[in-house]
mmCIF file of C-alpha atoms in Angstrom:
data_model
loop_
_atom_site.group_PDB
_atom_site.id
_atom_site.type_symbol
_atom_site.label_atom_id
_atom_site.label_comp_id
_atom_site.label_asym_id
_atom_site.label_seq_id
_atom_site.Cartn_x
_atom_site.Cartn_y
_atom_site.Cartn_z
ATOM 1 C CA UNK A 27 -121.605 155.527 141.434
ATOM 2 C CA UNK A 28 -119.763 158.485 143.232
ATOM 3 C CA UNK A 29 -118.462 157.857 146.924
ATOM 4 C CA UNK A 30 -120.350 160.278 149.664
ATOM 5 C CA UNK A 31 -118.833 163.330 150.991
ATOM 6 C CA UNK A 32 -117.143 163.259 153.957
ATOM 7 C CA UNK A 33 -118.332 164.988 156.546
ATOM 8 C CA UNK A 34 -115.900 168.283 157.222
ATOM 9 C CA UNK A 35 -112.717 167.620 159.452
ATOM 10 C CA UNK A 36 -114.016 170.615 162.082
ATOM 11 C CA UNK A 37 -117.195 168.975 162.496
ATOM 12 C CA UNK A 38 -118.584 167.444 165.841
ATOM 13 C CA UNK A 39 -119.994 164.228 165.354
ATOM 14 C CA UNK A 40 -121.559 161.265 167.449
ATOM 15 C CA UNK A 41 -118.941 159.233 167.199
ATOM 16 C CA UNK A 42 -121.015 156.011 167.330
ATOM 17 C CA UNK A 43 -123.306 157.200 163.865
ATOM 18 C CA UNK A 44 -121.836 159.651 162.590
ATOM 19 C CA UNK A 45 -124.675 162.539 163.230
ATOM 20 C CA UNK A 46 -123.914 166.322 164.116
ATOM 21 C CA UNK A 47 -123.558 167.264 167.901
ATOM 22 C CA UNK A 48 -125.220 170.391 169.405
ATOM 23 C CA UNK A 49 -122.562 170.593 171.982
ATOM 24 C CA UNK A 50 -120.277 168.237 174.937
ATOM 25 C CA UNK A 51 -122.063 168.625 178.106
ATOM 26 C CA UNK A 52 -124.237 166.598 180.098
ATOM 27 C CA UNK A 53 -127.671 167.554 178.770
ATOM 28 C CA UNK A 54 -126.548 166.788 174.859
ATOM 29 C CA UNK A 55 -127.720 163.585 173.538
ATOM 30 C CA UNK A 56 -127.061 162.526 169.892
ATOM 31 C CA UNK A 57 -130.723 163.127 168.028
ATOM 32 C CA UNK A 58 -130.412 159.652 166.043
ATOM 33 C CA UNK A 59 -128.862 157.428 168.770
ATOM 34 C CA UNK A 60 -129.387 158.472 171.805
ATOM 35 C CA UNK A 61 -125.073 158.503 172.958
ATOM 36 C CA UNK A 62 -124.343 160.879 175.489
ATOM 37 C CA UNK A 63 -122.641 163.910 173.477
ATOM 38 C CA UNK A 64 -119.579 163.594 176.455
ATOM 39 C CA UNK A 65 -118.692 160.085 174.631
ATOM 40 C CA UNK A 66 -117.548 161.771 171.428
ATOM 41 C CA UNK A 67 -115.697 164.333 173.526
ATOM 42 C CA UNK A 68 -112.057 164.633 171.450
ATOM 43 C CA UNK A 69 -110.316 164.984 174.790
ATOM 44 C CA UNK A 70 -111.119 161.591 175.242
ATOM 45 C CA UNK A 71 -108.873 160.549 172.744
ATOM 46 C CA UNK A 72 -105.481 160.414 174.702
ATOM 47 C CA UNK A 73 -103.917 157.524 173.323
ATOM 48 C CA UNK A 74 -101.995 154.608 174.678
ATOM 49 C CA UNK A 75 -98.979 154.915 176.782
ATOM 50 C CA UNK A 76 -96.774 153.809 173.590
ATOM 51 C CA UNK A 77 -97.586 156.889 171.635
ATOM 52 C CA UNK A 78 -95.768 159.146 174.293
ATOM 53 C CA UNK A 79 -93.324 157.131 175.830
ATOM 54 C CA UNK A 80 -92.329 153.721 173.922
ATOM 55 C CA UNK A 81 -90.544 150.703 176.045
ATOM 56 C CA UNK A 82 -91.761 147.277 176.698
ATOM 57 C CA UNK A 83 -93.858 148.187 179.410
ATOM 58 C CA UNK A 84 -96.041 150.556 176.932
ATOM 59 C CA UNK A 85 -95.932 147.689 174.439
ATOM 60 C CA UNK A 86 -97.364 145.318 177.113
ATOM 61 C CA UNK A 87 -99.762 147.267 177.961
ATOM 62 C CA UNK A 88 -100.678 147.868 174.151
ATOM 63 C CA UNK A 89 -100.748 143.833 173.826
ATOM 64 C CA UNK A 90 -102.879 143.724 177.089
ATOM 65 C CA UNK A 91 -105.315 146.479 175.895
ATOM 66 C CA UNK A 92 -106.037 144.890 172.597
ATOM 67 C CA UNK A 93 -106.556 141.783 173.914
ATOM 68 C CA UNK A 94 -108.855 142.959 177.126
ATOM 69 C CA UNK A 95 -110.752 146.009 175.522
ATOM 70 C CA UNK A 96 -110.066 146.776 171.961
ATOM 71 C CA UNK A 97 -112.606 148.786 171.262
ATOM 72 C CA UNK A 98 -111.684 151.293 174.236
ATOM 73 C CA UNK A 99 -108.333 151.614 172.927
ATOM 74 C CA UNK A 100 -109.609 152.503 169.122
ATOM 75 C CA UNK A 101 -111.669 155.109 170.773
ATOM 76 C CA UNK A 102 -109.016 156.660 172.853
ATOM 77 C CA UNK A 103 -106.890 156.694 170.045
ATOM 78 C CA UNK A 104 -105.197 159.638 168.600
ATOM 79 C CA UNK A 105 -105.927 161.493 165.450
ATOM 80 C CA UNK A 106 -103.004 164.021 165.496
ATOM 81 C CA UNK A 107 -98.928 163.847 165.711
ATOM 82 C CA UNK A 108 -96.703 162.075 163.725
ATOM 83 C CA UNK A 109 -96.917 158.073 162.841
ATOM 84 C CA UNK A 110 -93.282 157.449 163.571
ATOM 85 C CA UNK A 111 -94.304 155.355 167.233
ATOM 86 C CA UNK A 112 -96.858 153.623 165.700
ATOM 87 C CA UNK A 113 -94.726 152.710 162.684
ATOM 88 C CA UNK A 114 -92.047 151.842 165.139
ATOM 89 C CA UNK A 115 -95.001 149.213 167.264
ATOM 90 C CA UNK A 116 -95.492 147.612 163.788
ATOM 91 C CA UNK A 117 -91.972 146.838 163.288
ATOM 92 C CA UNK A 118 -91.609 145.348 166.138
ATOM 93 C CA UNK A 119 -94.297 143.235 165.458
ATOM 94 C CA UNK A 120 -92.742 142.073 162.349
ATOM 95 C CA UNK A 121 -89.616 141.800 163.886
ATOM 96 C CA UNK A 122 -90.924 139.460 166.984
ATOM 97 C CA UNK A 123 -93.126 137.569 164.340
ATOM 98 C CA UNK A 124 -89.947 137.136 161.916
ATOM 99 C CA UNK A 125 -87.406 136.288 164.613
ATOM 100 C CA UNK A 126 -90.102 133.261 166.448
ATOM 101 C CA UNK A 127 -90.331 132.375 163.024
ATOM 102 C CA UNK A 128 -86.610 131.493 162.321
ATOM 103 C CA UNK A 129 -85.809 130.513 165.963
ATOM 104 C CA UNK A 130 -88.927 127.635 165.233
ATOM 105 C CA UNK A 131 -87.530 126.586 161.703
ATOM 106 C CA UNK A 132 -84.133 126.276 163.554
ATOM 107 C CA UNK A 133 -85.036 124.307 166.451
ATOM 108 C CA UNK A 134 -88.203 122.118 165.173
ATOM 109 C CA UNK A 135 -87.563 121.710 161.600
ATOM 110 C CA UNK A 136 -84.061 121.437 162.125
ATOM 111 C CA UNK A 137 -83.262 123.962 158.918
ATOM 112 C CA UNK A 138 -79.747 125.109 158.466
ATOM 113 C CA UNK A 139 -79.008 128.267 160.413
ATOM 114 C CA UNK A 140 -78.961 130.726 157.023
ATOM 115 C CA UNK A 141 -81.981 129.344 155.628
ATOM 116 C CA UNK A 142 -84.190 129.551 158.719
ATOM 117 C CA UNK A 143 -83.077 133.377 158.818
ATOM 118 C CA UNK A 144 -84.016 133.778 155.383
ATOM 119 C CA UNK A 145 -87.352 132.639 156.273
ATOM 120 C CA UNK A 146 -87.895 134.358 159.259
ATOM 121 C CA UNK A 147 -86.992 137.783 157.454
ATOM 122 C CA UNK A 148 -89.367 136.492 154.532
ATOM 123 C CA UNK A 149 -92.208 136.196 157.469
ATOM 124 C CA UNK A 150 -91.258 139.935 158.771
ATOM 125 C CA UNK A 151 -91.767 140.998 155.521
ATOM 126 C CA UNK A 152 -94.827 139.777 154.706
ATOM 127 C CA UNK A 153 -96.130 141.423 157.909
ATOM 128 C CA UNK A 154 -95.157 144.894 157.059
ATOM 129 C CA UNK A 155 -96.419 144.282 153.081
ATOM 130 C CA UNK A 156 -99.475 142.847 153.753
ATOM 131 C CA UNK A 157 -100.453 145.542 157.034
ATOM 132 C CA UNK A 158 -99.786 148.412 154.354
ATOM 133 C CA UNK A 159 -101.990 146.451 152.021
ATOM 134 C CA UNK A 160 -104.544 146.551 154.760
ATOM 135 C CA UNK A 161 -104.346 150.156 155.883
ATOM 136 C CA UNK A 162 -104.361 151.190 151.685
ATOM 137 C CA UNK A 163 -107.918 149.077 151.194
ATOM 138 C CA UNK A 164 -109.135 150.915 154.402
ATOM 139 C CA UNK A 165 -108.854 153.713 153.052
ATOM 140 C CA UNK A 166 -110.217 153.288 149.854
ATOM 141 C CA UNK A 167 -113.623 151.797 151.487
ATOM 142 C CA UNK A 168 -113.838 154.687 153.904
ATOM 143 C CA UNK A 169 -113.639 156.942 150.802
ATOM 144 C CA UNK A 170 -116.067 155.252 149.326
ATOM 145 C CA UNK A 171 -118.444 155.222 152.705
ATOM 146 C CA UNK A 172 -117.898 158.358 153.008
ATOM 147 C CA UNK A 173 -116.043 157.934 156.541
ATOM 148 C CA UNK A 174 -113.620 160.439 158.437
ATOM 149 C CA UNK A 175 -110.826 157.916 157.316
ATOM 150 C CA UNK A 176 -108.059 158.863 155.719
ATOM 151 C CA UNK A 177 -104.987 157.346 155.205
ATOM 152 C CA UNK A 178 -102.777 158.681 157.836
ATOM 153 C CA UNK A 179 -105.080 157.608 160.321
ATOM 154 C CA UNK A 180 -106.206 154.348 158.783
ATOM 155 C CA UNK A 181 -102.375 153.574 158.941
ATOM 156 C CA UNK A 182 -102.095 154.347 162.849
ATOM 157 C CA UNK A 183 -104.938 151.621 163.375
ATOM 158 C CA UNK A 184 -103.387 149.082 160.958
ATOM 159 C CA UNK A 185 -100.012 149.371 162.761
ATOM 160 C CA UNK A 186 -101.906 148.818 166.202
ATOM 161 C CA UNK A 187 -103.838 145.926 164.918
ATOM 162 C CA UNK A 188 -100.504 144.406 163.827
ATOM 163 C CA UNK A 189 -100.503 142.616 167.256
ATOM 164 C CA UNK A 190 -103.090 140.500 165.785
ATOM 165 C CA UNK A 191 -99.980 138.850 163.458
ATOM 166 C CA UNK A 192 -98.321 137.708 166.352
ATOM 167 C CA UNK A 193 -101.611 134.781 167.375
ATOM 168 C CA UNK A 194 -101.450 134.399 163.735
ATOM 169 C CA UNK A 195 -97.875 133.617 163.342
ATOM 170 C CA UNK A 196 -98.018 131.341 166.191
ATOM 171 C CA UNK A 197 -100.573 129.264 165.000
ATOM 172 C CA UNK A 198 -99.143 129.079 161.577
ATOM 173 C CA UNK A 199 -96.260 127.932 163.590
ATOM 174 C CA UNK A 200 -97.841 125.240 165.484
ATOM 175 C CA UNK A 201 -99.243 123.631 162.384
ATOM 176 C CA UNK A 202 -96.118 123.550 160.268
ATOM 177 C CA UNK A 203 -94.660 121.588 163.738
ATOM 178 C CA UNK A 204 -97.619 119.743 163.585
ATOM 179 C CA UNK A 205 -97.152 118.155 159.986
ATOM 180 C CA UNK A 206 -93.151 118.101 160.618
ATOM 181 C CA UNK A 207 -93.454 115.922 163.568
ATOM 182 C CA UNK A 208 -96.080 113.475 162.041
ATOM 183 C CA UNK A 209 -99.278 114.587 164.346
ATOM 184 C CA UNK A 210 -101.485 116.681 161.678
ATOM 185 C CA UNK A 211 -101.262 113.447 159.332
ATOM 186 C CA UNK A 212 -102.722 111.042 162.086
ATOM 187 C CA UNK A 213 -105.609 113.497 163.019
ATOM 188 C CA UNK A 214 -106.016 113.631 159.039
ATOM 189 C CA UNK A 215 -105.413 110.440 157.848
ATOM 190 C CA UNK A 216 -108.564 109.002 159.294
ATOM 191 C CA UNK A 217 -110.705 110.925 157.885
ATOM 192 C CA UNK A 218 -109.540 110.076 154.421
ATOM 193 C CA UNK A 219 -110.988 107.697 152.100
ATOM 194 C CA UNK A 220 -109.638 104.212 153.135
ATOM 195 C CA UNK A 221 -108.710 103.733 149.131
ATOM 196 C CA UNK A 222 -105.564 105.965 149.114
ATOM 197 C CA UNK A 223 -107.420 108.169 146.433
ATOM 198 C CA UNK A 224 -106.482 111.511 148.676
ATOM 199 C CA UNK A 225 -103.012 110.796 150.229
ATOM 200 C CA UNK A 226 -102.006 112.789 152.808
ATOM 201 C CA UNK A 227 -98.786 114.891 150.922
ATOM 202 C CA UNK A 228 -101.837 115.784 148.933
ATOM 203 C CA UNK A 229 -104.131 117.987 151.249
ATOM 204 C CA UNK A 230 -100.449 119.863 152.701
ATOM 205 C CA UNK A 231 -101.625 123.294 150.881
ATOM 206 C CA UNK A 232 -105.025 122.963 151.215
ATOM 207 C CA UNK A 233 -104.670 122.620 155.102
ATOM 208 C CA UNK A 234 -101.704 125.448 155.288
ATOM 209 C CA UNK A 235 -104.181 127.970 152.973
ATOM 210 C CA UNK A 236 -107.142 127.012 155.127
ATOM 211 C CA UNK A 237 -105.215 127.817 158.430
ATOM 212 C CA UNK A 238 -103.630 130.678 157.192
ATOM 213 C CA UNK A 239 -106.884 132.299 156.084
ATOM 214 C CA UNK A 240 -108.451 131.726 159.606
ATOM 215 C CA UNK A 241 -105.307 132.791 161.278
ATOM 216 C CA UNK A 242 -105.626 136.268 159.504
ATOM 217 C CA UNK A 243 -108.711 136.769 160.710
ATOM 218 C CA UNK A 244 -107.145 138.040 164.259
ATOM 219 C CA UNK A 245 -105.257 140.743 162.124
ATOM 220 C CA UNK A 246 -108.810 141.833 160.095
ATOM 221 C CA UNK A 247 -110.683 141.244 163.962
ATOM 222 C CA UNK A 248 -108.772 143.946 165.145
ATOM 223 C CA UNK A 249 -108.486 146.291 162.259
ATOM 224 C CA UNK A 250 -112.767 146.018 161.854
ATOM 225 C CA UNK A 251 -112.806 146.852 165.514
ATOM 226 C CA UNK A 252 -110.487 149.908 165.024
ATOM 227 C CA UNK A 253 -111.760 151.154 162.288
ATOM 228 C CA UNK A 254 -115.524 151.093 163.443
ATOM 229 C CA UNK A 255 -114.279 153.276 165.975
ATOM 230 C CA UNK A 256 -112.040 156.115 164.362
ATOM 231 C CA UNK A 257 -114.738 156.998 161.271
ATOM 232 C CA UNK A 258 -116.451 159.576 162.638
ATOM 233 C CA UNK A 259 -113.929 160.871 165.370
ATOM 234 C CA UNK A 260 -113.473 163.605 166.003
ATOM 235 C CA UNK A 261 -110.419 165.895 166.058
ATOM 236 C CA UNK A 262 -109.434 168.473 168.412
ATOM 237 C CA UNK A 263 -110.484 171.306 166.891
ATOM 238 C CA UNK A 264 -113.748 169.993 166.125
ATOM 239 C CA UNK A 265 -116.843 172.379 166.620
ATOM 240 C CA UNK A 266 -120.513 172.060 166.378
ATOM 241 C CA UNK A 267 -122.935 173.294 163.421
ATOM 242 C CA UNK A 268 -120.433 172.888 161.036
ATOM 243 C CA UNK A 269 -122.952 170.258 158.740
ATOM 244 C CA UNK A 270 -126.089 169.330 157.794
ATOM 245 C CA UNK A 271 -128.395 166.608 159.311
ATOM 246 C CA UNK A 272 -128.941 165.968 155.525
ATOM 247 C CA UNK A 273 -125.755 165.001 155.018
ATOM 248 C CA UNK A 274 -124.713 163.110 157.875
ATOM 249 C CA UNK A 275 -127.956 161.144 156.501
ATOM 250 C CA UNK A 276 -126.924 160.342 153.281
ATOM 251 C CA UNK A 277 -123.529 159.186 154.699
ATOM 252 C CA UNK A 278 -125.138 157.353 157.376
ATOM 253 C CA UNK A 279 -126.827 155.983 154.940
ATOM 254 C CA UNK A 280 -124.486 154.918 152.458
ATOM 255 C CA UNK A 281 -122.324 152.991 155.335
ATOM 256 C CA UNK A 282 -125.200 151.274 156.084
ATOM 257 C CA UNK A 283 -125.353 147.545 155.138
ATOM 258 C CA UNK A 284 -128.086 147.183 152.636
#
Protein backbone atom coordinates (compact mmCIF):
# COMPACT_ATOMS: atom_id res chain seq x y z
CA UNK A 1 0.00 0.00 0.00
CA UNK A 2 1.64 3.41 -1.03
CA UNK A 3 1.38 6.42 1.54
CA UNK A 4 -0.83 9.55 0.03
CA UNK A 5 0.71 12.55 -1.39
CA UNK A 6 1.17 15.33 0.54
CA UNK A 7 -0.48 18.12 -0.21
CA UNK A 8 2.17 20.90 -1.79
CA UNK A 9 4.13 23.07 0.85
CA UNK A 10 2.63 26.53 -0.97
CA UNK A 11 -0.76 25.36 -0.57
CA UNK A 12 -3.53 27.05 1.64
CA UNK A 13 -5.31 24.68 3.60
CA UNK A 14 -8.10 24.56 6.40
CA UNK A 15 -6.04 23.85 8.91
CA UNK A 16 -8.64 21.85 10.90
CA UNK A 17 -9.24 19.12 7.61
CA UNK A 18 -6.94 19.64 5.56
CA UNK A 19 -9.16 21.07 2.42
CA UNK A 20 -8.00 23.92 -0.07
CA UNK A 21 -8.84 27.62 0.90
CA UNK A 22 -10.24 30.14 -1.65
CA UNK A 23 -8.71 32.94 0.24
CA UNK A 24 -8.17 34.65 4.27
CA UNK A 25 -10.85 37.11 4.67
CA UNK A 26 -13.97 37.26 6.43
CA UNK A 27 -16.42 35.93 3.84
CA UNK A 28 -14.15 32.52 3.21
CA UNK A 29 -15.41 29.53 4.88
CA UNK A 30 -13.72 26.09 4.43
CA UNK A 31 -16.26 24.09 1.83
CA UNK A 32 -15.99 20.71 3.97
CA UNK A 33 -16.01 22.14 7.54
CA UNK A 34 -17.36 25.09 7.79
CA UNK A 35 -13.84 26.97 9.80
CA UNK A 36 -13.59 30.45 9.17
CA UNK A 37 -10.70 30.71 6.40
CA UNK A 38 -9.04 33.65 9.03
CA UNK A 39 -8.30 30.51 11.48
CA UNK A 40 -5.77 28.96 9.11
CA UNK A 41 -4.30 32.42 8.55
CA UNK A 42 -0.18 31.61 8.71
CA UNK A 43 0.28 34.93 10.47
CA UNK A 44 -1.32 33.38 13.19
CA UNK A 45 1.41 31.23 13.79
CA UNK A 46 3.77 33.50 15.95
CA UNK A 47 5.09 31.18 18.32
CA UNK A 48 5.75 31.20 22.00
CA UNK A 49 7.81 33.73 23.73
CA UNK A 50 10.73 30.97 24.06
CA UNK A 51 11.33 30.78 20.38
CA UNK A 52 12.50 34.53 20.29
CA UNK A 53 13.75 35.27 23.50
CA UNK A 54 14.64 32.13 25.87
CA UNK A 55 14.88 32.70 29.92
CA UNK A 56 12.83 31.22 32.61
CA UNK A 57 10.14 33.50 32.27
CA UNK A 58 9.53 32.21 28.46
CA UNK A 59 9.93 28.68 29.81
CA UNK A 60 7.17 29.37 32.41
CA UNK A 61 5.09 30.59 30.30
CA UNK A 62 5.75 27.55 27.84
CA UNK A 63 4.97 25.17 31.03
CA UNK A 64 1.83 27.38 31.76
CA UNK A 65 0.61 27.30 28.09
CA UNK A 66 0.81 23.59 27.74
CA UNK A 67 -0.78 22.97 30.69
CA UNK A 68 -3.78 25.76 30.27
CA UNK A 69 -4.30 25.61 26.38
CA UNK A 70 -2.24 23.20 24.46
CA UNK A 71 -3.89 23.13 21.59
CA UNK A 72 -3.60 27.09 21.11
CA UNK A 73 -0.01 26.87 21.48
CA UNK A 74 0.37 23.91 18.65
CA UNK A 75 -1.55 26.20 16.46
CA UNK A 76 0.44 29.28 17.01
CA UNK A 77 3.39 27.41 16.54
CA UNK A 78 6.05 28.09 14.08
CA UNK A 79 6.90 26.29 10.93
CA UNK A 80 10.07 28.25 9.90
CA UNK A 81 13.66 29.19 11.59
CA UNK A 82 16.04 27.09 13.00
CA UNK A 83 15.33 24.24 15.87
CA UNK A 84 18.25 25.28 18.00
CA UNK A 85 15.57 27.02 20.94
CA UNK A 86 13.44 24.32 20.81
CA UNK A 87 16.27 21.79 21.04
CA UNK A 88 17.65 23.93 23.76
CA UNK A 89 13.66 23.72 25.80
CA UNK A 90 14.13 19.90 25.47
CA UNK A 91 17.35 19.82 27.15
CA UNK A 92 16.35 21.49 29.74
CA UNK A 93 13.71 19.27 30.24
CA UNK A 94 16.00 16.41 30.43
CA UNK A 95 18.24 18.20 32.43
CA UNK A 96 15.46 19.29 35.23
CA UNK A 97 14.01 15.65 34.88
CA UNK A 98 17.68 14.08 35.34
CA UNK A 99 18.86 16.41 38.11
CA UNK A 100 15.12 15.80 40.44
CA UNK A 101 15.95 12.45 39.63
CA UNK A 102 19.41 12.19 41.39
CA UNK A 103 18.63 14.87 44.05
CA UNK A 104 15.46 12.13 45.01
CA UNK A 105 17.78 8.95 44.87
CA UNK A 106 20.15 11.03 47.13
CA UNK A 107 17.88 12.23 49.69
CA UNK A 108 15.00 9.37 49.83
CA UNK A 109 16.78 6.33 48.86
CA UNK A 110 19.73 7.35 50.56
CA UNK A 111 22.12 6.17 47.38
CA UNK A 112 25.72 7.12 47.49
CA UNK A 113 26.35 10.53 45.96
CA UNK A 114 28.12 9.00 42.49
CA UNK A 115 25.58 6.50 41.96
CA UNK A 116 22.50 8.71 42.32
CA UNK A 117 24.27 11.00 39.59
CA UNK A 118 24.73 8.16 37.45
CA UNK A 119 21.14 7.61 37.58
CA UNK A 120 19.93 10.87 37.24
CA UNK A 121 22.11 11.33 33.95
CA UNK A 122 20.73 7.74 32.92
CA UNK A 123 17.02 9.43 33.41
CA UNK A 124 18.20 12.65 31.20
CA UNK A 125 19.12 10.40 28.75
CA UNK A 126 16.37 8.45 28.32
CA UNK A 127 14.38 11.69 27.86
CA UNK A 128 16.28 12.98 24.96
CA UNK A 129 16.43 9.10 23.31
CA UNK A 130 13.11 8.28 23.70
CA UNK A 131 11.60 12.19 22.52
CA UNK A 132 13.77 11.59 19.23
CA UNK A 133 12.19 8.18 19.07
CA UNK A 134 8.90 9.97 19.25
CA UNK A 135 9.43 12.81 16.81
CA UNK A 136 11.13 9.86 14.15
CA UNK A 137 7.63 7.62 14.42
CA UNK A 138 5.75 10.97 13.83
CA UNK A 139 7.07 11.36 11.03
CA UNK A 140 6.89 8.20 9.53
CA UNK A 141 2.89 8.08 10.25
CA UNK A 142 2.43 11.53 8.81
CA UNK A 143 4.19 10.17 5.68
CA UNK A 144 2.16 7.56 5.59
CA UNK A 145 -1.22 9.85 6.21
CA UNK A 146 -0.19 11.84 3.93
CA UNK A 147 0.15 14.94 6.46
CA UNK A 148 2.19 18.32 6.06
CA UNK A 149 4.62 16.66 8.67
CA UNK A 150 7.90 16.41 8.19
CA UNK A 151 10.57 15.84 10.32
CA UNK A 152 11.92 19.17 11.13
CA UNK A 153 8.71 20.20 12.26
CA UNK A 154 7.56 17.00 13.91
CA UNK A 155 10.83 17.53 15.98
CA UNK A 156 9.84 21.23 17.12
CA UNK A 157 6.50 19.66 18.59
CA UNK A 158 8.26 16.66 20.22
CA UNK A 159 10.74 19.02 21.95
CA UNK A 160 7.67 21.19 23.21
CA UNK A 161 5.78 18.22 24.37
CA UNK A 162 8.89 17.23 26.36
CA UNK A 163 7.29 19.14 29.31
CA UNK A 164 5.03 16.29 29.51
CA UNK A 165 8.35 14.15 31.00
CA UNK A 166 8.59 16.31 33.78
CA UNK A 167 4.62 14.95 35.47
CA UNK A 168 5.99 11.77 34.29
CA UNK A 169 9.23 11.79 36.04
CA UNK A 170 7.61 12.94 39.10
CA UNK A 171 5.28 10.34 39.40
CA UNK A 172 7.77 7.71 38.60
CA UNK A 173 9.43 9.38 41.44
CA UNK A 174 6.76 9.23 43.93
CA UNK A 175 6.26 5.53 43.43
CA UNK A 176 9.85 4.39 43.71
CA UNK A 177 9.53 6.56 47.35
CA UNK A 178 6.51 4.85 47.76
CA UNK A 179 7.90 1.14 47.70
CA UNK A 180 11.30 2.48 49.44
CA UNK A 181 9.52 3.73 52.41
CA UNK A 182 7.17 0.65 52.85
CA UNK A 183 3.66 2.47 51.77
CA UNK A 184 3.04 0.88 48.10
CA UNK A 185 3.41 -2.70 49.86
CA UNK A 186 0.60 -1.96 52.52
CA UNK A 187 -1.85 -0.52 49.85
CA UNK A 188 -0.77 -3.84 47.89
CA UNK A 189 -0.45 -6.35 50.24
CA UNK A 190 -4.14 -6.55 50.93
CA UNK A 191 -5.18 -7.18 47.96
CA UNK A 192 -3.06 -10.25 47.60
CA UNK A 193 -4.04 -13.71 48.06
CA UNK A 194 -3.90 -14.37 51.88
CA UNK A 195 -1.72 -17.75 50.90
CA UNK A 196 1.62 -15.95 50.16
CA UNK A 197 1.34 -17.42 46.52
CA UNK A 198 2.08 -13.63 45.04
CA UNK A 199 4.54 -11.99 47.54
CA UNK A 200 4.94 -8.60 47.35
CA UNK A 201 8.98 -8.41 45.94
CA UNK A 202 7.10 -10.23 43.26
CA UNK A 203 4.64 -7.65 41.61
CA UNK A 204 7.86 -4.70 41.98
CA UNK A 205 8.15 -4.68 37.94
CA UNK A 206 4.86 -5.29 37.14
CA UNK A 207 3.72 -2.17 39.22
CA UNK A 208 6.94 0.07 38.01
CA UNK A 209 6.04 -1.06 34.04
CA UNK A 210 2.37 -0.39 34.70
CA UNK A 211 3.11 3.17 36.13
CA UNK A 212 5.59 3.96 33.79
CA UNK A 213 3.35 3.20 30.81
CA UNK A 214 0.55 5.50 32.24
CA UNK A 215 3.03 8.09 33.19
CA UNK A 216 4.09 8.35 29.43
CA UNK A 217 0.96 8.97 28.43
CA UNK A 218 1.37 12.90 29.46
CA UNK A 219 4.42 12.92 26.97
CA UNK A 220 2.13 11.06 23.93
CA UNK A 221 -1.08 13.57 25.41
CA UNK A 222 0.79 16.35 24.35
CA UNK A 223 2.57 15.23 21.27
CA UNK A 224 -1.24 13.86 19.80
CA UNK A 225 -2.41 17.32 20.66
CA UNK A 226 0.51 18.98 18.74
CA UNK A 227 0.59 17.09 16.08
CA UNK A 228 -3.27 17.23 15.28
CA UNK A 229 -2.59 20.72 15.00
CA UNK A 230 0.61 21.32 12.75
CA UNK A 231 -0.55 18.65 9.73
CA UNK A 232 -2.07 20.76 7.56
CA UNK A 233 -0.49 24.23 8.56
CA UNK A 234 0.27 26.26 6.72
CA UNK A 235 3.50 28.13 5.93
CA UNK A 236 4.09 31.63 5.15
CA UNK A 237 4.26 31.61 1.78
CA UNK A 238 1.29 29.62 1.37
CA UNK A 239 -1.21 30.62 -1.50
CA UNK A 240 -4.53 29.48 -2.65
CA UNK A 241 -5.42 27.16 -5.80
CA UNK A 242 -2.37 25.50 -5.60
CA UNK A 243 -4.39 21.70 -5.30
CA UNK A 244 -7.09 19.78 -6.05
CA UNK A 245 -10.30 19.15 -3.96
CA UNK A 246 -9.57 15.56 -5.25
CA UNK A 247 -6.69 15.31 -3.53
CA UNK A 248 -7.15 16.92 -0.36
CA UNK A 249 -10.02 14.08 -0.48
CA UNK A 250 -8.09 11.21 -0.82
CA UNK A 251 -5.75 12.50 1.96
CA UNK A 252 -8.55 13.43 4.05
CA UNK A 253 -9.50 10.35 3.54
CA UNK A 254 -6.70 8.23 4.20
CA UNK A 255 -6.16 10.07 7.80
CA UNK A 256 -9.40 9.20 8.52
CA UNK A 257 -9.97 6.45 11.16
CA UNK A 258 -11.64 3.62 9.41
Amino acid sequence: MTSPQAPPANALLCETCGYPLPGLDDTHLCSECGTPAKDSDPARRTGPLWHTRPGPGAWIDVALALLTRPSGFFRSLQLGGSNVRPRLFLVSVACLVGAGWAIGEAVWNDRPAPLAWGLGMFAAKAVLLLSYLEAAGVTFFSWRRGWRVPFRLAERVVCYAAFGWVPAAAGMMLVNIAWQSGALADTVRPWLPASGVFPVSSLVPIILIANLGLLIMAFEAWVYVGVRQVRYANPPQARPGHVSLASCREAAAASSPS
